[in-house]
mmCIF file of C-alpha atoms in Angstrom:
data_model
loop_
_atom_site.group_PDB
_atom_site.id
_atom_site.type_symbol
_atom_site.label_atom_id
_atom_site.label_comp_id
_atom_site.label_asym_id
_atom_site.label_seq_id
_atom_site.Cartn_x
_atom_site.Cartn_y
_atom_site.Cartn_z
ATOM 1 C CA MET A 1 -43.367 -88.387 35.865
ATOM 2 C CA ASP A 2 -40.961 -87.160 38.203
ATOM 3 C CA GLN A 3 -42.251 -87.536 42.602
ATOM 4 C CA ARG A 4 -40.716 -84.492 44.667
ATOM 5 C CA ALA A 5 -40.434 -85.417 48.489
ATOM 6 C CA GLN A 6 -38.344 -83.216 50.658
ATOM 7 C CA GLY A 7 -36.148 -81.199 48.031
ATOM 8 C CA SER A 8 -35.402 -84.955 46.187
ATOM 9 C CA MET A 9 -36.225 -86.588 43.407
ATOM 10 C CA GLN A 10 -37.006 -90.257 42.903
ATOM 11 C CA LEU A 11 -35.969 -91.937 39.701
ATOM 12 C CA HIS A 12 -37.326 -94.887 38.272
ATOM 13 C CA GLN A 13 -34.316 -97.287 37.089
ATOM 14 C CA THR A 14 -34.390 -100.673 36.091
ATOM 15 C CA ASP A 15 -32.098 -103.689 37.293
ATOM 16 C CA PRO A 16 -30.233 -105.495 34.099
ATOM 17 C CA HIS A 17 -30.483 -108.730 35.459
ATOM 18 C CA THR A 18 -33.677 -109.102 37.022
ATOM 19 C CA GLY A 19 -35.844 -106.998 35.090
ATOM 20 C CA ILE A 20 -37.056 -105.700 38.790
ATOM 21 C CA GLY A 21 -38.116 -101.970 38.525
ATOM 22 C CA ILE A 22 -36.545 -99.885 41.599
ATOM 23 C CA MET A 23 -37.113 -96.545 42.735
ATOM 24 C CA THR A 24 -33.454 -94.432 43.728
ATOM 25 C CA THR A 25 -33.387 -91.044 46.046
ATOM 26 C CA ALA A 26 -31.269 -88.507 43.963
ATOM 27 C CA GLY A 27 -32.305 -84.441 45.554
ATOM 28 C CA ALA A 28 -30.386 -85.033 48.479
ATOM 29 C CA SER A 29 -27.492 -87.177 47.250
ATOM 30 C CA HIS A 30 -26.551 -84.781 44.435
ATOM 31 C CA ALA A 31 -27.509 -82.134 47.185
ATOM 32 C CA ALA A 32 -24.946 -83.506 49.189
ATOM 33 C CA SER A 33 -22.053 -83.400 46.562
ATOM 34 C CA ARG A 34 -23.132 -79.832 45.893
ATOM 35 C CA THR A 35 -22.380 -78.924 49.696
ATOM 36 C CA PRO A 36 -19.412 -76.813 49.712
ATOM 37 C CA ALA A 37 -17.063 -78.583 52.552
ATOM 38 C CA LYS A 38 -16.511 -77.406 55.788
ATOM 39 C CA PRO A 39 -12.990 -76.024 56.678
ATOM 40 C CA GLY A 40 -10.551 -77.351 56.705
ATOM 41 C CA GLU A 41 -12.377 -80.879 54.977
ATOM 42 C CA PRO A 42 -9.933 -82.711 53.454
ATOM 43 C CA VAL A 43 -11.245 -84.311 49.955
ATOM 44 C CA PRO A 44 -10.410 -87.299 50.861
ATOM 45 C CA ALA A 45 -12.659 -88.155 53.699
ATOM 46 C CA ARG A 46 -15.571 -85.806 51.813
ATOM 47 C CA MET A 47 -15.557 -88.816 48.938
ATOM 48 C CA ALA A 48 -15.851 -91.582 51.960
ATOM 49 C CA THR A 49 -18.440 -89.513 53.186
ATOM 50 C CA TRP A 50 -20.201 -89.750 49.646
ATOM 51 C CA ALA A 51 -19.395 -93.327 49.468
ATOM 52 C CA ALA A 52 -20.910 -94.300 52.507
ATOM 53 C CA ARG A 53 -24.208 -92.881 51.770
ATOM 54 C CA TRP A 54 -23.763 -94.441 48.400
ATOM 55 C CA VAL A 55 -23.450 -97.577 50.117
ATOM 56 C CA CYS A 56 -26.515 -97.241 52.482
ATOM 57 C CA ILE A 57 -28.683 -95.578 49.466
ATOM 58 C CA GLY A 58 -27.956 -99.026 48.366
ATOM 59 C CA ALA A 59 -28.647 -101.036 51.066
ATOM 60 C CA VAL A 60 -32.082 -99.731 51.789
ATOM 61 C CA VAL A 61 -33.288 -100.908 47.847
ATOM 62 C CA LEU A 62 -31.850 -104.494 48.238
ATOM 63 C CA GLY A 63 -33.283 -104.861 51.585
ATOM 64 C CA SER A 64 -36.684 -103.583 49.684
ATOM 65 C CA LEU A 65 -36.253 -105.794 47.120
ATOM 66 C CA GLY A 66 -35.482 -108.792 49.711
ATOM 67 C CA LEU A 67 -31.987 -109.559 48.066
ATOM 68 C CA ALA A 68 -34.498 -111.555 45.740
ATOM 69 C CA TRP A 69 -31.592 -113.428 44.024
ATOM 70 C CA SER A 70 -30.172 -114.973 47.307
ATOM 71 C CA PRO A 71 -30.189 -118.314 49.150
ATOM 72 C CA ALA A 72 -32.247 -116.778 51.101
ATOM 73 C CA TYR A 73 -34.778 -115.920 48.598
ATOM 74 C CA ALA A 74 -35.153 -119.453 48.557
ATOM 75 C CA ASP A 75 -35.064 -120.341 51.984
ATOM 76 C CA THR A 76 -38.927 -118.485 52.619
ATOM 77 C CA TYR A 77 -40.028 -119.460 49.400
ATOM 78 C CA PRO A 78 -43.032 -119.313 48.947
ATOM 79 C CA SER A 79 -44.563 -116.763 51.109
ATOM 80 C CA LYS A 80 -48.015 -116.706 49.659
ATOM 81 C CA PRO A 81 -49.705 -119.050 46.917
ATOM 82 C CA VAL A 82 -47.721 -119.672 43.641
ATOM 83 C CA LYS A 83 -50.175 -120.413 40.370
ATOM 84 C CA ILE A 84 -48.872 -123.366 38.002
ATOM 85 C CA VAL A 85 -50.364 -122.289 34.152
ATOM 86 C CA VAL A 86 -51.824 -124.837 32.363
ATOM 87 C CA PRO A 87 -51.442 -123.422 28.412
ATOM 88 C CA VAL A 88 -54.456 -125.904 27.495
ATOM 89 C CA PRO A 89 -58.110 -126.293 28.731
ATOM 90 C CA PRO A 90 -59.413 -129.155 31.522
ATOM 91 C CA GLY A 91 -58.485 -132.963 30.739
ATOM 92 C CA GLY A 92 -55.614 -134.443 29.312
ATOM 93 C CA ALA A 93 -52.628 -135.343 30.680
ATOM 94 C CA ASN A 94 -50.979 -131.844 30.462
ATOM 95 C CA ASP A 95 -54.165 -130.921 33.664
ATOM 96 C CA MET A 96 -53.617 -133.880 34.796
ATOM 97 C CA LEU A 97 -50.242 -133.903 35.418
ATOM 98 C CA ALA A 98 -50.495 -130.990 37.048
ATOM 99 C CA ARG A 99 -52.689 -131.403 39.377
ATOM 100 C CA ILE A 100 -50.482 -134.214 41.048
ATOM 101 C CA ILE A 101 -46.985 -132.194 40.887
ATOM 102 C CA GLY A 102 -49.405 -128.764 42.244
ATOM 103 C CA GLN A 103 -50.637 -130.902 45.420
ATOM 104 C CA GLN A 104 -47.223 -132.143 46.075
ATOM 105 C CA LEU A 105 -45.689 -129.167 46.138
ATOM 106 C CA GLN A 106 -48.340 -127.563 47.851
ATOM 107 C CA GLN A 107 -47.930 -130.035 51.009
ATOM 108 C CA ARG A 108 -44.277 -130.123 50.850
ATOM 109 C CA LEU A 109 -43.576 -126.203 50.656
ATOM 110 C CA GLY A 110 -46.734 -125.098 52.985
ATOM 111 C CA GLN A 111 -48.133 -122.908 50.539
ATOM 112 C CA ALA A 112 -50.887 -123.457 47.789
ATOM 113 C CA PHE A 113 -50.333 -124.084 44.577
ATOM 114 C CA VAL A 114 -52.997 -123.252 42.371
ATOM 115 C CA ILE A 115 -53.916 -124.699 38.897
ATOM 116 C CA ASP A 116 -54.506 -121.768 36.625
ATOM 117 C CA ASN A 117 -56.131 -123.845 33.060
ATOM 118 C CA LYS A 118 -55.508 -120.921 30.680
ATOM 119 C CA GLY A 119 -55.634 -122.654 27.646
ATOM 120 C CA GLY A 120 -56.094 -120.336 23.777
ATOM 121 C CA ALA A 121 -53.522 -119.793 20.858
ATOM 122 C CA SER A 122 -52.136 -123.467 20.580
ATOM 123 C CA GLY A 123 -51.274 -123.207 24.599
ATOM 124 C CA VAL A 124 -48.793 -119.713 23.215
ATOM 125 C CA LEU A 125 -51.933 -117.516 25.447
ATOM 126 C CA GLY A 126 -50.831 -118.931 29.342
ATOM 127 C CA THR A 127 -47.374 -119.780 27.750
ATOM 128 C CA ASN A 128 -46.646 -115.562 27.352
ATOM 129 C CA GLU A 129 -48.693 -114.255 30.532
ATOM 130 C CA VAL A 130 -46.201 -117.337 32.508
ATOM 131 C CA ALA A 131 -43.045 -115.399 30.034
ATOM 132 C CA LYS A 132 -44.134 -112.301 30.600
ATOM 133 C CA ALA A 133 -44.839 -112.536 34.504
ATOM 134 C CA ALA A 134 -42.962 -110.895 37.305
ATOM 135 C CA PRO A 135 -39.587 -113.420 37.904
ATOM 136 C CA ASP A 136 -39.901 -113.883 41.613
ATOM 137 C CA GLY A 137 -41.423 -117.863 41.665
ATOM 138 C CA TYR A 138 -45.007 -116.657 41.985
ATOM 139 C CA THR A 139 -46.238 -117.888 38.870
ATOM 140 C CA LEU A 140 -44.581 -121.150 36.952
ATOM 141 C CA LEU A 141 -45.862 -123.360 33.250
ATOM 142 C CA LEU A 142 -46.233 -126.775 33.195
ATOM 143 C CA THR A 143 -46.962 -127.430 29.720
ATOM 144 C CA TYR A 144 -46.114 -130.087 27.075
ATOM 145 C CA GLY A 145 -43.635 -128.873 24.450
ATOM 146 C CA GLY A 146 -45.311 -127.741 21.592
ATOM 147 C CA PRO A 147 -45.565 -123.931 22.755
ATOM 148 C CA VAL A 148 -41.858 -123.468 24.119
ATOM 149 C CA SER A 149 -40.243 -126.161 21.779
ATOM 150 C CA SER A 150 -41.033 -129.240 19.659
ATOM 151 C CA GLY A 151 -44.232 -127.233 18.164
ATOM 152 C CA LEU A 152 -43.075 -123.928 17.975
ATOM 153 C CA ALA A 153 -41.718 -124.418 14.486
ATOM 154 C CA LEU A 154 -45.359 -124.934 13.523
ATOM 155 C CA LEU A 155 -46.613 -122.000 15.256
ATOM 156 C CA LYS A 156 -46.681 -118.574 12.599
ATOM 157 C CA SER A 157 -47.006 -116.191 15.591
ATOM 158 C CA VAL A 158 -44.901 -116.762 18.959
ATOM 159 C CA PRO A 159 -44.834 -113.511 21.181
ATOM 160 C CA TYR A 160 -41.893 -114.657 23.169
ATOM 161 C CA GLN A 161 -38.630 -116.226 22.437
ATOM 162 C CA ALA A 162 -39.184 -119.323 24.766
ATOM 163 C CA GLU A 163 -35.141 -119.605 24.964
ATOM 164 C CA ARG A 164 -34.475 -116.299 26.472
ATOM 165 C CA ASP A 165 -38.692 -115.820 28.328
ATOM 166 C CA LEU A 166 -38.490 -119.130 30.203
ATOM 167 C CA VAL A 167 -36.136 -121.117 32.092
ATOM 168 C CA ALA A 168 -36.939 -124.958 32.039
ATOM 169 C CA VAL A 169 -36.962 -126.105 35.835
ATOM 170 C CA SER A 170 -37.375 -129.818 35.576
ATOM 171 C CA ARG A 171 -38.584 -133.084 32.946
ATOM 172 C CA ILE A 172 -42.000 -134.347 34.995
ATOM 173 C CA ALA A 173 -42.757 -136.996 32.341
ATOM 174 C CA GLU A 174 -43.824 -138.728 28.431
ATOM 175 C CA VAL A 175 -46.373 -140.654 26.989
ATOM 176 C CA TYR A 176 -46.673 -141.889 24.184
ATOM 177 C CA GLN A 177 -49.756 -141.886 21.918
ATOM 178 C CA VAL A 178 -52.509 -143.466 20.511
ATOM 179 C CA MET A 179 -54.618 -144.182 16.697
ATOM 180 C CA VAL A 180 -57.839 -144.625 17.722
ATOM 181 C CA VAL A 181 -61.020 -144.287 15.036
ATOM 182 C CA SER A 182 -64.973 -144.041 15.606
ATOM 183 C CA PRO A 183 -66.598 -146.958 15.267
ATOM 184 C CA LYS A 184 -68.242 -145.104 12.885
ATOM 185 C CA LEU A 185 -65.438 -145.662 10.057
ATOM 186 C CA ASN A 186 -66.410 -149.737 10.529
ATOM 187 C CA VAL A 187 -62.404 -150.192 10.311
ATOM 188 C CA SER A 188 -60.998 -152.417 12.650
ATOM 189 C CA THR A 189 -56.169 -151.757 11.407
ATOM 190 C CA LEU A 190 -54.331 -148.975 10.315
ATOM 191 C CA LYS A 191 -54.317 -150.498 6.891
ATOM 192 C CA ASP A 192 -57.978 -150.003 7.163
ATOM 193 C CA VAL A 193 -57.988 -146.710 7.593
ATOM 194 C CA VAL A 194 -55.120 -146.044 4.953
ATOM 195 C CA SER A 195 -57.182 -148.138 2.406
ATOM 196 C CA LEU A 196 -60.465 -145.862 2.916
ATOM 197 C CA CYS A 197 -58.141 -142.789 2.928
ATOM 198 C CA HIS A 198 -56.745 -143.281 -0.575
ATOM 199 C CA ALA A 199 -60.273 -144.637 -1.939
ATOM 200 C CA LYS A 200 -62.064 -141.256 -0.449
ATOM 201 C CA PRO A 201 -59.473 -138.778 -0.572
ATOM 202 C CA ASN A 202 -59.860 -135.662 1.887
ATOM 203 C CA THR A 203 -63.376 -137.190 2.928
ATOM 204 C CA LEU A 204 -61.895 -137.961 6.854
ATOM 205 C CA ASN A 205 -61.463 -135.780 9.685
ATOM 206 C CA ALA A 206 -58.920 -136.180 12.019
ATOM 207 C CA SER A 207 -59.146 -134.262 15.297
ATOM 208 C CA VAL A 208 -56.225 -132.055 16.105
ATOM 209 C CA ASN A 209 -56.043 -131.561 19.922
ATOM 210 C CA VAL A 210 -53.596 -127.954 19.752
ATOM 211 C CA PRO A 211 -51.950 -127.343 16.864
ATOM 212 C CA GLY A 212 -48.214 -127.086 17.333
ATOM 213 C CA SER A 213 -48.806 -130.215 19.789
ATOM 214 C CA MET A 214 -47.079 -133.695 19.435
ATOM 215 C CA ALA A 215 -50.645 -135.156 18.638
ATOM 216 C CA HIS A 216 -50.336 -132.619 15.133
ATOM 217 C CA LEU A 217 -46.525 -133.030 14.115
ATOM 218 C CA LEU A 218 -47.812 -136.620 14.571
ATOM 219 C CA THR A 219 -50.935 -136.941 12.911
ATOM 220 C CA ALA A 220 -49.336 -135.103 9.860
ATOM 221 C CA LYS A 221 -46.686 -137.629 9.921
ATOM 222 C CA LEU A 222 -48.508 -140.007 9.535
ATOM 223 C CA GLY A 223 -50.998 -138.150 6.262
ATOM 224 C CA MET A 224 -47.390 -137.794 4.624
ATOM 225 C CA ASP A 225 -45.839 -141.485 5.199
ATOM 226 C CA THR A 226 -49.361 -143.396 4.447
ATOM 227 C CA LYS A 227 -49.991 -140.654 1.511
ATOM 228 C CA CYS A 228 -53.175 -140.101 2.942
ATOM 229 C CA LYS A 229 -55.286 -136.872 2.017
ATOM 230 C CA PHE A 230 -57.991 -136.302 5.379
ATOM 231 C CA THR A 231 -59.192 -132.940 6.715
ATOM 232 C CA SER A 232 -57.440 -132.139 9.822
ATOM 233 C CA VAL A 233 -60.006 -130.166 12.613
ATOM 234 C CA ALA A 234 -58.414 -128.220 15.098
ATOM 235 C CA TYR A 235 -58.436 -127.524 18.448
ATOM 236 C CA LYS A 236 -58.311 -125.677 21.833
ATOM 237 C CA GLY A 237 -57.422 -128.479 24.097
ATOM 238 C CA THR A 238 -58.157 -132.417 24.320
ATOM 239 C CA GLY A 239 -60.832 -132.010 26.474
ATOM 240 C CA PRO A 240 -63.211 -130.538 22.947
ATOM 241 C CA ALA A 241 -61.235 -132.838 20.713
ATOM 242 C CA LEU A 242 -62.202 -135.850 22.457
ATOM 243 C CA ASN A 243 -65.757 -135.017 22.616
ATOM 244 C CA ASP A 244 -66.002 -134.455 19.006
ATOM 245 C CA LEU A 245 -64.614 -137.709 18.256
ATOM 246 C CA LEU A 246 -66.746 -139.509 20.451
ATOM 247 C CA GLY A 247 -70.209 -137.362 19.245
ATOM 248 C CA GLY A 248 -69.265 -139.026 15.554
ATOM 249 C CA HIS A 249 -68.205 -135.491 14.121
ATOM 250 C CA VAL A 250 -64.936 -136.122 13.576
ATOM 251 C CA ASP A 251 -63.477 -139.958 12.259
ATOM 252 C CA PHE A 252 -60.406 -140.512 14.131
ATOM 253 C CA THR A 253 -57.490 -138.981 16.193
ATOM 254 C CA ILE A 254 -54.360 -139.139 17.541
ATOM 255 C CA ASP A 255 -53.413 -138.199 21.553
ATOM 256 C CA THR A 256 -52.172 -139.569 24.742
ATOM 257 C CA PHE A 257 -52.358 -143.069 26.525
ATOM 258 C CA THR A 258 -54.405 -140.802 29.389
ATOM 259 C CA ALA A 259 -56.681 -139.523 27.179
ATOM 260 C CA LEU A 260 -57.526 -142.271 25.443
ATOM 261 C CA VAL A 261 -57.111 -145.237 26.569
ATOM 262 C CA PRO A 262 -60.225 -145.222 28.981
ATOM 263 C CA HIS A 263 -62.861 -144.493 26.254
ATOM 264 C CA VAL A 264 -61.053 -147.714 24.377
ATOM 265 C CA ASN A 265 -61.328 -150.218 26.923
ATOM 266 C CA ALA A 266 -65.095 -148.391 27.099
ATOM 267 C CA GLY A 267 -65.563 -149.999 23.566
ATOM 268 C CA LYS A 268 -65.917 -146.114 22.823
ATOM 269 C CA LEU A 269 -63.271 -146.346 20.170
ATOM 270 C CA LYS A 270 -61.703 -148.763 18.011
ATOM 271 C CA ALA A 271 -57.095 -148.297 18.754
ATOM 272 C CA VAL A 272 -55.797 -148.968 15.723
ATOM 273 C CA ALA A 273 -51.589 -148.257 16.669
ATOM 274 C CA VAL A 274 -49.422 -146.407 18.638
ATOM 275 C CA SER A 275 -46.594 -144.560 18.916
ATOM 276 C CA SER A 276 -44.421 -146.280 21.153
ATOM 277 C CA ALA A 277 -41.627 -148.788 20.344
ATOM 278 C CA GLN A 278 -43.110 -152.675 21.151
ATOM 279 C CA ARG A 279 -46.882 -152.833 21.701
ATOM 280 C CA ALA A 280 -47.507 -151.374 25.156
ATOM 281 C CA GLU A 281 -48.490 -152.691 28.705
ATOM 282 C CA GLN A 282 -52.263 -150.406 28.703
ATOM 283 C CA LEU A 283 -53.023 -151.741 24.857
ATOM 284 C CA PRO A 284 -51.231 -154.889 24.294
ATOM 285 C CA ASN A 285 -53.575 -156.306 21.376
ATOM 286 C CA VAL A 286 -52.688 -152.700 19.658
ATOM 287 C CA PRO A 287 -49.356 -152.818 17.503
ATOM 288 C CA SER A 288 -46.944 -149.775 17.113
ATOM 289 C CA PHE A 289 -46.779 -147.621 13.910
ATOM 290 C CA LYS A 290 -43.280 -149.154 13.780
ATOM 291 C CA GLU A 291 -44.601 -152.431 14.194
ATOM 292 C CA LEU A 292 -46.602 -151.525 10.785
ATOM 293 C CA GLY A 293 -43.584 -150.379 9.157
ATOM 294 C CA TYR A 294 -43.422 -146.594 10.167
ATOM 295 C CA LYS A 295 -40.757 -145.993 11.978
ATOM 296 C CA ASP A 296 -40.319 -142.255 11.876
ATOM 297 C CA LEU A 297 -43.788 -142.619 14.106
ATOM 298 C CA GLU A 298 -42.171 -143.205 16.823
ATOM 299 C CA VAL A 299 -42.664 -140.097 19.299
ATOM 300 C CA ALA A 300 -43.583 -139.596 22.867
ATOM 301 C CA THR A 301 -44.939 -135.940 24.315
ATOM 302 C CA TRP A 302 -42.769 -134.623 27.172
ATOM 303 C CA PHE A 303 -44.122 -132.482 30.057
ATOM 304 C CA ALA A 304 -42.025 -130.668 31.919
ATOM 305 C CA LEU A 305 -42.114 -127.425 34.364
ATOM 306 C CA PHE A 306 -41.246 -123.389 33.882
ATOM 307 C CA ALA A 307 -40.863 -120.439 35.593
ATOM 308 C CA PRO A 308 -39.883 -116.836 34.282
ATOM 309 C CA ALA A 309 -36.435 -116.594 32.846
ATOM 310 C CA ALA A 310 -35.096 -114.488 35.457
ATOM 311 C CA THR A 311 -36.730 -115.986 38.069
ATOM 312 C CA PRO A 312 -34.206 -116.530 40.715
ATOM 313 C CA PRO A 313 -31.874 -118.657 39.862
ATOM 314 C CA ALA A 314 -31.809 -120.540 44.126
ATOM 315 C CA VAL A 315 -36.389 -120.500 43.476
ATOM 316 C CA VAL A 316 -35.081 -122.537 40.056
ATOM 317 C CA THR A 317 -32.672 -125.287 42.213
ATOM 318 C CA ARG A 318 -34.830 -124.925 44.887
ATOM 319 C CA LEU A 319 -38.273 -126.194 42.758
ATOM 320 C CA ASN A 320 -35.949 -127.901 40.607
ATOM 321 C CA ARG A 321 -34.650 -130.173 43.764
ATOM 322 C CA GLU A 322 -38.396 -130.069 45.350
ATOM 323 C CA MET A 323 -39.405 -132.129 41.364
ATOM 324 C CA ASN A 324 -36.749 -134.532 41.509
ATOM 325 C CA GLU A 325 -37.428 -135.627 44.789
ATOM 326 C CA ILE A 326 -41.426 -135.714 44.144
ATOM 327 C CA LEU A 327 -41.043 -137.277 41.279
ATOM 328 C CA GLN A 328 -39.510 -140.326 43.144
ATOM 329 C CA MET A 329 -41.883 -140.504 44.970
ATOM 330 C CA LYS A 330 -43.741 -144.371 44.505
ATOM 331 C CA GLU A 331 -47.223 -142.723 45.120
ATOM 332 C CA VAL A 332 -46.476 -140.298 42.580
ATOM 333 C CA ARG A 333 -44.856 -142.361 40.016
ATOM 334 C CA LYS A 334 -47.912 -144.715 40.225
ATOM 335 C CA ALA A 335 -49.976 -141.935 39.937
ATOM 336 C CA ILE A 336 -48.210 -140.775 37.048
ATOM 337 C CA ALA A 337 -48.010 -144.000 35.404
ATOM 338 C CA ASP A 338 -51.816 -145.146 36.283
ATOM 339 C CA MET A 339 -52.599 -142.420 33.681
ATOM 340 C CA GLY A 340 -50.443 -143.984 30.811
ATOM 341 C CA ALA A 341 -47.116 -141.635 31.498
ATOM 342 C CA THR A 342 -43.599 -142.792 32.320
ATOM 343 C CA PRO A 343 -41.970 -140.039 34.736
ATOM 344 C CA ALA A 344 -38.951 -138.335 34.571
ATOM 345 C CA GLN A 345 -35.766 -139.663 35.890
ATOM 346 C CA PRO A 346 -33.981 -136.972 38.173
ATOM 347 C CA ASN A 347 -32.478 -134.477 36.419
ATOM 348 C CA THR A 348 -30.937 -130.829 36.897
ATOM 349 C CA VAL A 349 -31.839 -127.126 35.639
ATOM 350 C CA ASP A 350 -28.767 -127.677 33.185
ATOM 351 C CA GLU A 351 -30.034 -130.899 31.845
ATOM 352 C CA ALA A 352 -33.476 -129.850 31.376
ATOM 353 C CA LYS A 353 -32.764 -127.129 29.057
ATOM 354 C CA GLN A 354 -30.717 -128.527 27.072
ATOM 355 C CA PHE A 355 -33.542 -131.467 26.413
ATOM 356 C CA VAL A 356 -35.606 -128.534 25.625
ATOM 357 C CA HIS A 357 -33.323 -126.889 22.871
ATOM 358 C CA GLU A 358 -32.637 -129.971 21.191
ATOM 359 C CA GLU A 359 -36.076 -130.611 20.561
ATOM 360 C CA ALA A 360 -36.778 -127.807 18.993
ATOM 361 C CA VAL A 361 -34.113 -128.408 17.234
ATOM 362 C CA LYS A 362 -34.983 -131.560 15.900
ATOM 363 C CA TRP A 363 -38.454 -130.661 15.299
ATOM 364 C CA ALA A 364 -37.598 -127.710 13.125
ATOM 365 C CA ARG A 365 -35.444 -129.984 10.686
ATOM 366 C CA VAL A 366 -38.772 -132.716 10.122
ATOM 367 C CA VAL A 367 -41.174 -129.376 10.051
ATOM 368 C CA ARG A 368 -38.624 -128.039 7.666
ATOM 369 C CA GLU A 369 -37.669 -131.245 5.613
ATOM 370 C CA ALA A 370 -41.371 -133.066 5.520
ATOM 371 C CA GLY A 371 -42.835 -129.463 4.638
ATOM 372 C CA ILE A 372 -45.687 -129.307 7.559
ATOM 373 C CA ALA A 373 -47.598 -125.888 7.372
ATOM 374 C CA ALA A 374 -47.454 -123.643 10.377
ATOM 375 C CA ASN A 375 -50.528 -122.782 11.828
#
């Protein structure tokens, strides 16, 4: 709706680079352009006057935006609390990493970094919120690869285009997977599970933490490579999936070391295989899938920080620099290692972007060639 004030009209426009709406006052300027020339005033002088007026108007508009894409904006960022969206419920590696990183960013940058767990729709709900958020650096996403890259081929309907709507700020960590079984199965090895599965097809249930996650991909590939037929039960996150496994409602699961190793050490679950290339330090008596003859099951879940795509480059670069420094801190590396993960090496924004792209291409090919059904 037009808004008129003092004989002028405000027009709403959208900056094509930032997507930020701006208001410009057109009526007064147009009126000025229609003002008869003063006697004897040369045309070039009038043009210069109009140009000067437009320069002043532009300066006012850009000033009101705070020159969002200038280095000066990054120098004052953040000037208010920042929200980090985690697209899964509390519990599990994603949530734990977000809290480690959020605490460090808060200490270094002097503003609160608030963790907002927004699970649902296989991580799409929280990811979409950030993809559609104002690109000002105050809404970030810390996620596993599923809803932004590696799992997209398994998700039927996604209301965003990850590479168009999000920018990768920095890789953070990766963590390997472990397959565990409920004690009620009374089995000790992967071979035992496969034999039981072959003897009684479609009787075993496997919990899947989130559709489209690396655990989902690995579980589906396990079924194909072992020729086992079992029922996959999808959950909204590691916490709910783990609760049902511990409660004896499902038979086995594959998830991160972070989520499962403590329960293995407590004797509540039995580990039968890990997805690292060799046996893991945390579980030295558990063989790797590769060791057992399943070389294609050597995979890791990775985590990265993202921002809306039109976020000022100076802010993205600042966050990337902070992340690289944080991930080199001894106490941070120890905290990440203690949760069974490996901190990422220093990486640039371009390197993070390339990695996310390559993961999407690689796993889309695996899903297509393996015939894994989308959810």
